[in-house]
PDB file of C-alpha atoms in Angstrom:
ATOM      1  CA  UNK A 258     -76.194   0.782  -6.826  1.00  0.00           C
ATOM      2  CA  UNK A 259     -78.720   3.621  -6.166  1.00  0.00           C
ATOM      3  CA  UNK A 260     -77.782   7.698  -6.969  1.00  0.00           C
ATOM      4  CA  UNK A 261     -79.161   8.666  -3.233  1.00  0.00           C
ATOM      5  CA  UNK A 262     -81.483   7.737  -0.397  1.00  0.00           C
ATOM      6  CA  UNK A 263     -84.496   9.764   0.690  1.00  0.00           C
ATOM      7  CA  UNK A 264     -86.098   9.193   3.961  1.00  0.00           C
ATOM      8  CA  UNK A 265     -89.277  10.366   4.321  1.00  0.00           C
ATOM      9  CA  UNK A 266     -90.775  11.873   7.566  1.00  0.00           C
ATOM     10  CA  UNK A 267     -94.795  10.430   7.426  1.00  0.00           C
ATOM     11  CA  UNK A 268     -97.124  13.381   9.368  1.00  0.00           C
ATOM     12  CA  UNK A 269     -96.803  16.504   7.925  1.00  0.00           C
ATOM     13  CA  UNK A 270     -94.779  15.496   4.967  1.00  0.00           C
ATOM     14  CA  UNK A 271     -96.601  12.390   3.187  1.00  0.00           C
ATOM     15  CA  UNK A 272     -99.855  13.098   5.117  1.00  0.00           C
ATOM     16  CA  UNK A 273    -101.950  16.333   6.558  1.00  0.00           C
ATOM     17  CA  UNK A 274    -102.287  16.078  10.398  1.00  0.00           C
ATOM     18  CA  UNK A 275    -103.666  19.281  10.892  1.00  0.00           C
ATOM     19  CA  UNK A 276    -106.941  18.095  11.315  1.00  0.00           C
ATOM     20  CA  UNK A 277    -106.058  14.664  12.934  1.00  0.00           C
ATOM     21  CA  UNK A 278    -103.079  14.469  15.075  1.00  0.00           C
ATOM     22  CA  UNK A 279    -103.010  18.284  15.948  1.00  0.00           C
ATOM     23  CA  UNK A 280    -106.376  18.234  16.750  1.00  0.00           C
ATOM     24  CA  UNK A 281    -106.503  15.153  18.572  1.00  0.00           C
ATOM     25  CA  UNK A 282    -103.368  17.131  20.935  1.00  0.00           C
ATOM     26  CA  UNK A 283    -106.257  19.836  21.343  1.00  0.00           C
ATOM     27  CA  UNK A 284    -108.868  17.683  22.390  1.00  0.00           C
ATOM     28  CA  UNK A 285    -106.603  15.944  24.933  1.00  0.00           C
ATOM     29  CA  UNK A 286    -105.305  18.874  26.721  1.00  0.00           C
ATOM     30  CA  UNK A 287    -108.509  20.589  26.293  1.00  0.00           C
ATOM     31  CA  UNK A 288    -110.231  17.015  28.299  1.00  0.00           C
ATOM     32  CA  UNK A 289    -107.377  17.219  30.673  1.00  0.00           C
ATOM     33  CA  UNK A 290    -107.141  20.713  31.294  1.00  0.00           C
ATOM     34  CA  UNK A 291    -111.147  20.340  32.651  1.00  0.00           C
ATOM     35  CA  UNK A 292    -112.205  22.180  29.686  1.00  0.00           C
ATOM     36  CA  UNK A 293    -110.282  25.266  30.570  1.00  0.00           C
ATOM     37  CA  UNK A 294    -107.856  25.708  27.707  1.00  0.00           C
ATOM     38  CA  UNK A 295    -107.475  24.839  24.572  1.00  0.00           C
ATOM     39  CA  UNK A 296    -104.152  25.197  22.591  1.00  0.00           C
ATOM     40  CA  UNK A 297    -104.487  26.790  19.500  1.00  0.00           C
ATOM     41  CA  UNK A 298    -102.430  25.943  16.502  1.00  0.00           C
ATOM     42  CA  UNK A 299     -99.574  28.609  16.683  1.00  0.00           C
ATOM     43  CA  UNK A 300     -99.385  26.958  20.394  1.00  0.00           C
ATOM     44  CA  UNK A 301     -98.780  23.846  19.197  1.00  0.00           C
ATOM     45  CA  UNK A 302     -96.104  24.802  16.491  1.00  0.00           C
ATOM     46  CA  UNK A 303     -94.371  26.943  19.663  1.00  0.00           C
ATOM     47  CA  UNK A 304     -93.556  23.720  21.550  1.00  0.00           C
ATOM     48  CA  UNK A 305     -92.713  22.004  18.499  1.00  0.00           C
ATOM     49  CA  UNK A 306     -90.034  23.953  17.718  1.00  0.00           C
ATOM     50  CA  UNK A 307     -88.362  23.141  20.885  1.00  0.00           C
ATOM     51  CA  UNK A 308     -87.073  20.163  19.230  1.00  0.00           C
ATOM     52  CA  UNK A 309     -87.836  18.057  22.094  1.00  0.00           C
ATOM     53  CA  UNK A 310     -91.531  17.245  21.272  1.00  0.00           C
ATOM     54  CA  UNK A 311     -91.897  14.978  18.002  1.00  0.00           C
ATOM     55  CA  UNK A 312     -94.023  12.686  20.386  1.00  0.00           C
ATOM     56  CA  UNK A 313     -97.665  14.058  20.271  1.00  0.00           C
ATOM     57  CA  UNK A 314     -98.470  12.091  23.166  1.00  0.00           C
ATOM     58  CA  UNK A 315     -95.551  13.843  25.456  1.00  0.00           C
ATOM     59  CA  UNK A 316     -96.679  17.250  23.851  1.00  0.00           C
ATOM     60  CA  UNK A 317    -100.145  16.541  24.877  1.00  0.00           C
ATOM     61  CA  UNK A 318     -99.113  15.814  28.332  1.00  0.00           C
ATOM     62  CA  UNK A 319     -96.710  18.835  28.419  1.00  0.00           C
ATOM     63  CA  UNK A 320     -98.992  21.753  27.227  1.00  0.00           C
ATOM     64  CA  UNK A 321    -101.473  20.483  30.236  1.00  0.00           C
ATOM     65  CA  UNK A 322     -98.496  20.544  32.700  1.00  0.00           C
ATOM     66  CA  UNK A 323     -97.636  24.014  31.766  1.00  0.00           C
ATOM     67  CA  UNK A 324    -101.277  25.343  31.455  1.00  0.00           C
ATOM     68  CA  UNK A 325    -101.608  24.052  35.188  1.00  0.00           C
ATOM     69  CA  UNK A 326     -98.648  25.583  35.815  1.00  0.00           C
ATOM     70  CA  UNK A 327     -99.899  28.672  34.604  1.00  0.00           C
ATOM     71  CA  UNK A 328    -102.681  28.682  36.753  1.00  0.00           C
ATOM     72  CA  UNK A 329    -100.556  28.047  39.809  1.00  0.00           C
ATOM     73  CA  UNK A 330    -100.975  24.659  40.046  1.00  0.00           C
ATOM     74  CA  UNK A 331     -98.554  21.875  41.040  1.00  0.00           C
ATOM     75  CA  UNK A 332     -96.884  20.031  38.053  1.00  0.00           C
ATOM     76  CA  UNK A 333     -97.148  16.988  39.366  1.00  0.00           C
ATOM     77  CA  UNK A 334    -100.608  16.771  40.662  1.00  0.00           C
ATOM     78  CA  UNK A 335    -101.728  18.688  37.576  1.00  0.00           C
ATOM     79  CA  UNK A 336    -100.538  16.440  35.225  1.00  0.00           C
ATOM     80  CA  UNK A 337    -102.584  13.737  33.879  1.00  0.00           C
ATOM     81  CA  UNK A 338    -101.426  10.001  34.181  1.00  0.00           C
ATOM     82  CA  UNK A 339     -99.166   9.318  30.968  1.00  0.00           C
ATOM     83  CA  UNK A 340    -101.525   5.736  29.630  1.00  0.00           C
ATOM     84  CA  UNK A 341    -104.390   7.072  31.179  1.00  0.00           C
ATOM     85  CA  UNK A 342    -103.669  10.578  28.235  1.00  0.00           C
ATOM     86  CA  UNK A 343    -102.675   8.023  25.377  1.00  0.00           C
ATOM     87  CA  UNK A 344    -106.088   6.079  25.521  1.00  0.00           C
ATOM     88  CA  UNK A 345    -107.727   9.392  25.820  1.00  0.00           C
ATOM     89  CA  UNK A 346    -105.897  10.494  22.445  1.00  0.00           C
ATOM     90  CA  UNK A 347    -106.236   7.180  20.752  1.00  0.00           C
ATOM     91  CA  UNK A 348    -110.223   7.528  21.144  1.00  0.00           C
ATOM     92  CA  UNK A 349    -109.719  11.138  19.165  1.00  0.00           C
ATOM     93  CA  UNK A 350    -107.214   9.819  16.862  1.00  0.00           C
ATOM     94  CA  UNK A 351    -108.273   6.325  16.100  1.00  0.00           C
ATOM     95  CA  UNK A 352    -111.473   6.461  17.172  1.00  0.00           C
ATOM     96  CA  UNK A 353    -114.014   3.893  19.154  1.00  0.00           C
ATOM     97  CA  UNK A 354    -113.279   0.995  16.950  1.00  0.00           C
ATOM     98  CA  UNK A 355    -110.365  -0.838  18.103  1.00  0.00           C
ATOM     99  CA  UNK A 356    -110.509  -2.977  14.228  1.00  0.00           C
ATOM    100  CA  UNK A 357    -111.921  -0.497  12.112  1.00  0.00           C
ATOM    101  CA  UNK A 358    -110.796   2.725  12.371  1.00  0.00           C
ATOM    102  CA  UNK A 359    -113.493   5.350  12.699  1.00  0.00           C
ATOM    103  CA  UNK A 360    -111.443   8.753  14.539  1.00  0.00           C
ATOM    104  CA  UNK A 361    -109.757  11.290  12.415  1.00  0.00           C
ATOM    105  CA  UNK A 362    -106.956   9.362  11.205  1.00  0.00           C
ATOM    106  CA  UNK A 363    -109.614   8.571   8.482  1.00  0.00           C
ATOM    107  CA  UNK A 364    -110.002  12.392   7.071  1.00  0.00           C
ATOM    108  CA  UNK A 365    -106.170  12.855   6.492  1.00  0.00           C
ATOM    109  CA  UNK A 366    -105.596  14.160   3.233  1.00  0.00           C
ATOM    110  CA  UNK A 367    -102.664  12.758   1.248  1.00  0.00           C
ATOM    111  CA  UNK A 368     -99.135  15.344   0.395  1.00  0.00           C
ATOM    112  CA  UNK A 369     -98.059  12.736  -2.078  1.00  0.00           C
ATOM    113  CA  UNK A 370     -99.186  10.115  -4.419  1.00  0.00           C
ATOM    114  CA  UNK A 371     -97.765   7.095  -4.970  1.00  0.00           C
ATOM    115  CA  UNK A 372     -96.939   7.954  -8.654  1.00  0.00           C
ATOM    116  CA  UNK A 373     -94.036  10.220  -7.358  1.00  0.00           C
ATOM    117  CA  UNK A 374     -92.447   7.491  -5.344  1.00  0.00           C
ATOM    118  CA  UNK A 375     -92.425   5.115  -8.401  1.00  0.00           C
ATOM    119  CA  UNK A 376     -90.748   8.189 -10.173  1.00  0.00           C
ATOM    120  CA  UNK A 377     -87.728   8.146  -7.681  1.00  0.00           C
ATOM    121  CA  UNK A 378     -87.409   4.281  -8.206  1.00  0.00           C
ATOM    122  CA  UNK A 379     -87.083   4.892 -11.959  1.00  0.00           C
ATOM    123  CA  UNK A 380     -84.408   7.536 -11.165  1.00  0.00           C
ATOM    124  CA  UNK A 381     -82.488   5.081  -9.434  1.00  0.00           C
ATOM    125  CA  UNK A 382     -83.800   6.776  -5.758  1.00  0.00           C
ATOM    126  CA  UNK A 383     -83.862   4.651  -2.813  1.00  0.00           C
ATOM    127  CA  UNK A 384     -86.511   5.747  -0.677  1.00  0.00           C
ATOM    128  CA  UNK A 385     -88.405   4.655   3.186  1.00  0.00           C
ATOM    129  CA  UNK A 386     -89.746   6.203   6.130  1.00  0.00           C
ATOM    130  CA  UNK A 387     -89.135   6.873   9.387  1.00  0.00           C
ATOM    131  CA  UNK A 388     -91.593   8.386  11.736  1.00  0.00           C
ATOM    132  CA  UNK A 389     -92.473   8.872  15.470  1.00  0.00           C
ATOM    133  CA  UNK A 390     -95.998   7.909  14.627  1.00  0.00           C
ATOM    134  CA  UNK A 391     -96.758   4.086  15.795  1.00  0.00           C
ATOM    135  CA  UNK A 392     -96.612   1.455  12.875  1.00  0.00           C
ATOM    136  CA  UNK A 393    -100.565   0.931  12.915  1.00  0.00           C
ATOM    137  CA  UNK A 394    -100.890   4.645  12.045  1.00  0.00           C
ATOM    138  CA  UNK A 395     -97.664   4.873   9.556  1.00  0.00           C
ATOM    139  CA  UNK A 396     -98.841   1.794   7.538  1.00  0.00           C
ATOM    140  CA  UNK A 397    -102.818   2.813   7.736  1.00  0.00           C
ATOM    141  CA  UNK A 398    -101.645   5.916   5.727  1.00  0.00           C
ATOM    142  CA  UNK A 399     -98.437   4.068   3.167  1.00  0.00           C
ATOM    143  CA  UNK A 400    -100.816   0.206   3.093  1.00  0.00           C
ATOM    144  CA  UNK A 401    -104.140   1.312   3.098  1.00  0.00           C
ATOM    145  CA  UNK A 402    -103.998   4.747   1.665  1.00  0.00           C
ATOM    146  CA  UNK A 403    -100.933   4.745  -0.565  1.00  0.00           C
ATOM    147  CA  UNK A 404    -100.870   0.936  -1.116  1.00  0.00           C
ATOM    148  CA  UNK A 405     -97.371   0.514  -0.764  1.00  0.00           C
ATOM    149  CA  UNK A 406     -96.096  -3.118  -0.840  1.00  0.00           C
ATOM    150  CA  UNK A 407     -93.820  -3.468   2.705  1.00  0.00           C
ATOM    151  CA  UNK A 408     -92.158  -0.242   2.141  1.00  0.00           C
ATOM    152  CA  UNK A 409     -88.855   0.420   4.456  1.00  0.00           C
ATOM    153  CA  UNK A 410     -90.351   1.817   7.711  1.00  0.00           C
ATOM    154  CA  UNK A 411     -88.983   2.587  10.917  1.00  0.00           C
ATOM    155  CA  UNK A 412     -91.710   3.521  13.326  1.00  0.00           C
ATOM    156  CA  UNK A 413     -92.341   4.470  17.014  1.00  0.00           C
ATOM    157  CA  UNK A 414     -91.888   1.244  18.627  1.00  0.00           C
ATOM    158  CA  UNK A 415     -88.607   0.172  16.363  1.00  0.00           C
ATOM    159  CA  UNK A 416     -86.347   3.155  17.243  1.00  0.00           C
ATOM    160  CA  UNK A 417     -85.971   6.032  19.962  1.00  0.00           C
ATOM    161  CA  UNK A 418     -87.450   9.289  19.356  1.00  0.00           C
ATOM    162  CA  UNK A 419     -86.470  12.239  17.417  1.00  0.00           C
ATOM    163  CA  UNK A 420     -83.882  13.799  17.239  1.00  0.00           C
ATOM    164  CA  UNK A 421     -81.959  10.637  18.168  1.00  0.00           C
ATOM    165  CA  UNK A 422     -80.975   9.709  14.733  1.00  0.00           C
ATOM    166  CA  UNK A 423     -80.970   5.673  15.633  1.00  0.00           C
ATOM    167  CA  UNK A 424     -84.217   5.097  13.469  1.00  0.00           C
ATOM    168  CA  UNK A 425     -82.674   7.152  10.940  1.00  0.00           C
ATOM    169  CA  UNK A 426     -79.428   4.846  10.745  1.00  0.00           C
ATOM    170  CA  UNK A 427     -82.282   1.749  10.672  1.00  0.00           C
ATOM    171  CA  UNK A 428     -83.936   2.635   7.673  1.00  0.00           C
ATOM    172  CA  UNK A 429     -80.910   3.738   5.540  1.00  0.00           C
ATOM    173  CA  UNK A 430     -79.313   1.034   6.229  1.00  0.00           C
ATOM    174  CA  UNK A 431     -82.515  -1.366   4.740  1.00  0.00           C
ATOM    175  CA  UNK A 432     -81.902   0.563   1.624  1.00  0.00           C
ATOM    176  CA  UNK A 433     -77.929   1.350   1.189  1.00  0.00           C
ATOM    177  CA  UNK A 434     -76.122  -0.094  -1.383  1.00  0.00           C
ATOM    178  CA  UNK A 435     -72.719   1.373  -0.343  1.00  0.00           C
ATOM    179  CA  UNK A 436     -71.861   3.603   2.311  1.00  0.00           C
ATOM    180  CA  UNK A 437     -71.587   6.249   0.336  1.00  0.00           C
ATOM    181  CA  UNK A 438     -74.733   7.046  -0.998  1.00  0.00           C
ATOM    182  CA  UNK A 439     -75.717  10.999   0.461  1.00  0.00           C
ATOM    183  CA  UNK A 440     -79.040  10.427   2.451  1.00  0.00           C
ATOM    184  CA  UNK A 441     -81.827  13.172   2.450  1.00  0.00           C
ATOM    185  CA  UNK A 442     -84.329  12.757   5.275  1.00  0.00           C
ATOM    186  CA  UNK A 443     -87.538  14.959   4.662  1.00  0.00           C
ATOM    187  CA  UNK A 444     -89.646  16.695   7.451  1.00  0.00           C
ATOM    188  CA  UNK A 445     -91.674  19.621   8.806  1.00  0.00           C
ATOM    189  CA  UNK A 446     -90.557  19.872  12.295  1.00  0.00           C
ATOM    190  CA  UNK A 447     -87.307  21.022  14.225  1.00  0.00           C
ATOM    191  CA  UNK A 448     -86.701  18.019  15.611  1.00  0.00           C
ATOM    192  CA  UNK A 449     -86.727  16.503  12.145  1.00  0.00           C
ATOM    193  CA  UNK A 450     -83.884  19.203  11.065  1.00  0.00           C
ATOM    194  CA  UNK A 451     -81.748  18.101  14.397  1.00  0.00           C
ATOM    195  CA  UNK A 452     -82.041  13.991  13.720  1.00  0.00           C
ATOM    196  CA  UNK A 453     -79.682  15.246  10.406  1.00  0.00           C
ATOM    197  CA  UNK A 454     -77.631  17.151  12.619  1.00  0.00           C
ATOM    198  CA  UNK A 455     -77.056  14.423  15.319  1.00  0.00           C
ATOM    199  CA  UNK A 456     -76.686  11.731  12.220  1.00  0.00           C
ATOM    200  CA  UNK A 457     -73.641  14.159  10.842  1.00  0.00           C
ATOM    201  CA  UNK A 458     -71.973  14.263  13.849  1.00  0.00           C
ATOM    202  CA  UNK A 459     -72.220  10.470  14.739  1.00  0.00           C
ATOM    203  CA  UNK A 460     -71.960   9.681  11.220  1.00  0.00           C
ATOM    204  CA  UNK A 461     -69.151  12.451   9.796  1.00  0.00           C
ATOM    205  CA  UNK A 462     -67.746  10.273   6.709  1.00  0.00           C
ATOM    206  CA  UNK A 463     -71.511  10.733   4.916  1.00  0.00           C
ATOM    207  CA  UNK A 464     -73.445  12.970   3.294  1.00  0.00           C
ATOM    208  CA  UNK A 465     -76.810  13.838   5.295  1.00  0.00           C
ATOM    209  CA  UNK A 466     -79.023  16.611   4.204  1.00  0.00           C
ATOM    210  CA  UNK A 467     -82.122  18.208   5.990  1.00  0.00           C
ATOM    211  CA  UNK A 468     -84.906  19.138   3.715  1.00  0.00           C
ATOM    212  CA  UNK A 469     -87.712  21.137   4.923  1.00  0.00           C
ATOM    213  CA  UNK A 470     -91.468  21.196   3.773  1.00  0.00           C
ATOM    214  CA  UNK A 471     -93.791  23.622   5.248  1.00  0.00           C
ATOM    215  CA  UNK A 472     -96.798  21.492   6.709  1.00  0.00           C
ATOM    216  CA  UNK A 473    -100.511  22.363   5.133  1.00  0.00           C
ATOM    217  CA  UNK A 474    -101.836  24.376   8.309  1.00  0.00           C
ATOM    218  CA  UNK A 475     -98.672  26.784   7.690  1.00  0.00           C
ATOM    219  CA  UNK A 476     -99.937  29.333   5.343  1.00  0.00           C
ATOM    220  CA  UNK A 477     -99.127  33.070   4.761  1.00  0.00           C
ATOM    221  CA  UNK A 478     -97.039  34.907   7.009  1.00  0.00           C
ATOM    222  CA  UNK A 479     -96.304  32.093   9.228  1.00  0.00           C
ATOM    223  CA  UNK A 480     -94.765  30.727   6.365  1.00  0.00           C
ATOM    224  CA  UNK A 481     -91.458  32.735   6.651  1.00  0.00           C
ATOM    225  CA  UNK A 482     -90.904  32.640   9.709  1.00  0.00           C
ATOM    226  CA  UNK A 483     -91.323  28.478  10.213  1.00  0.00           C
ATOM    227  CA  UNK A 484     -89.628  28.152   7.112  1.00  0.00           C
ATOM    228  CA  UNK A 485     -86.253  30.177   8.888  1.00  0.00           C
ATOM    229  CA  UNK A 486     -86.603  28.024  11.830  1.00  0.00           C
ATOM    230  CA  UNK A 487     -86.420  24.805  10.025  1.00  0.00           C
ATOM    231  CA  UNK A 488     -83.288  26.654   7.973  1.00  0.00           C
ATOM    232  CA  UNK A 489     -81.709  27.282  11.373  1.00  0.00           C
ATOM    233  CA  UNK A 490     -82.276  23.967  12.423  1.00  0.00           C
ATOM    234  CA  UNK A 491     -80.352  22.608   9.291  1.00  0.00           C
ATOM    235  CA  UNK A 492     -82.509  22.218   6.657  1.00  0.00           C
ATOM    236  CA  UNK A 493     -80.771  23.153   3.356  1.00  0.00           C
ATOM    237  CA  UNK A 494     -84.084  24.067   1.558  1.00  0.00           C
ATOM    238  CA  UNK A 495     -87.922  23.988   2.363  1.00  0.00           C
ATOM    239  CA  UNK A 496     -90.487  23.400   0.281  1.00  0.00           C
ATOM    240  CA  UNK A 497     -94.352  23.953   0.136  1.00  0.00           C
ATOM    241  CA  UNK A 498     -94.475  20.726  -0.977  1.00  0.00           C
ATOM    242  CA  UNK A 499     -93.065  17.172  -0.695  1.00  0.00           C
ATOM    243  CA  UNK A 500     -93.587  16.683  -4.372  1.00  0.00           C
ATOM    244  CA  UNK A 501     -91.542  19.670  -5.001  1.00  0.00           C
ATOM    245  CA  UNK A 502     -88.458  17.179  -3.952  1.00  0.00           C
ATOM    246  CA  UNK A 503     -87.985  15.606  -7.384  1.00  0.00           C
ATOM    247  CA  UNK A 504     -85.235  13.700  -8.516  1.00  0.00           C
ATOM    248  CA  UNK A 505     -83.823  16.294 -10.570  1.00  0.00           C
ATOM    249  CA  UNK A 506     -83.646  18.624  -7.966  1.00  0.00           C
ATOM    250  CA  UNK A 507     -82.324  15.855  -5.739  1.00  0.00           C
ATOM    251  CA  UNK A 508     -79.300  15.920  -8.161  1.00  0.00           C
TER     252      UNK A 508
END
């Protein structure tokens, strides 16, 4: 039987993707906007917190609509076709190698080491992942990077996106002992904070709890004010840091 169950969000929380998947989004409206506009951080974080735009590829395709939109433009002629805007990003992202990896997915610097998950075993912690970001770019970062052994991971293609809690349900159910374990799922967005809320209400006879953590790019006086909207989206407490999470504090 294990104490609890931590679920781990991957970008943002296990890995930095300010300089990879947020500026990959960049690049990609900036291509598709003809080189007119480019979102800046603080833009990005703004649709984020919608709650409706975990998938970077949708968020891409969104901040173009609205720039054109902006600009008097017609939505629908404006906006770029939806494959055609995923190979784009993919180029940024993974780069030109379709084997080896050569875009900015290889700069990401780690949140977490793998030393701190092997703590949470030893405290009797069951712990996975589950992430909108496809499984070639969650295991890159938990195989390759981390060197994790087949760790519990729902990804893009095995559940719907956030906040529909279904991938959520997946993964703590690879790792439940009982059904009553309390399950903490850890992440930096909104949407993140609402997949707890929507697993509470479909889920009512369990304890889930949001946790927060402040991504890298959110530094100074931002950090207050993201830091109350993932508390109004549910998160109990946010931290600077994943590692902050430890299994004392989990008790």
């Amino acid at each position: 039987m294990v104490a609890s169950i931590l679920v781990f969000d991957i970008d943002g929380v296990v890995r930095d993707v300010g300089g990879s998947y947020r500026r990959a989004i960049a690049d990609t409206v900036e291509h598709f906007s003809d080189r007119a506009y480019r979102p800046t951080m603080e833009e990005i974080d703004r649709l984020k917190s919608e709650g409706i735009w975990n998938n970077d590829w949708a968020a891409s395709q969104e901040l173009v609509a609205r720039y054109g939109e902006s600009q008097g433009r017609d939505r629908e002629t404006f906006t770029p076709d939806y494959n055609t805007l995923i190979a784009y990003f993919q180029s940024r992202y993974r780069g030109s190698d379709p084997v080896n990896w050569d875009g900015y997915i290889t700069t990401e610097p780690l949140l977490l080491q793998a030393e701190y998950l092997e703590n949470l075993s030893k405290a009797g912690i069951a712990w996975g992942f589950f992430s909108g970001a496809t499984r070639g770019s969650a295991e890159y970062v938990l195989k390759k990077r981390l060197g994790l052994d087949n760790p519990v991971l729902i990804a893009m293609e095995d559940a719907p996106g956030k906040p529909d809690p279904t991938g959520l349900f997946a993964a703590v159910e690879q790792l439940e002992t009982t059904a009553e374990e309390p399950v903490f799922y850890v992440g930096d967005t909104v949407a993140d904070m609402y997949t707890v809320n929507k697993a509470r209400e479909l889920r009512p006879t369990r304890r889930w709890i949001g946790v927060g953590v402040l991504p890298p790019h959110i530094q100074g006086e931002r950090a207050e004010s993201y830091a109350r909207e993932l508390e109004k989206a549910g998160a109990e407490i946010v931290l600077k840091n994943v590692e902050e999470l430890t299994p004392e504090r989990l008790k």
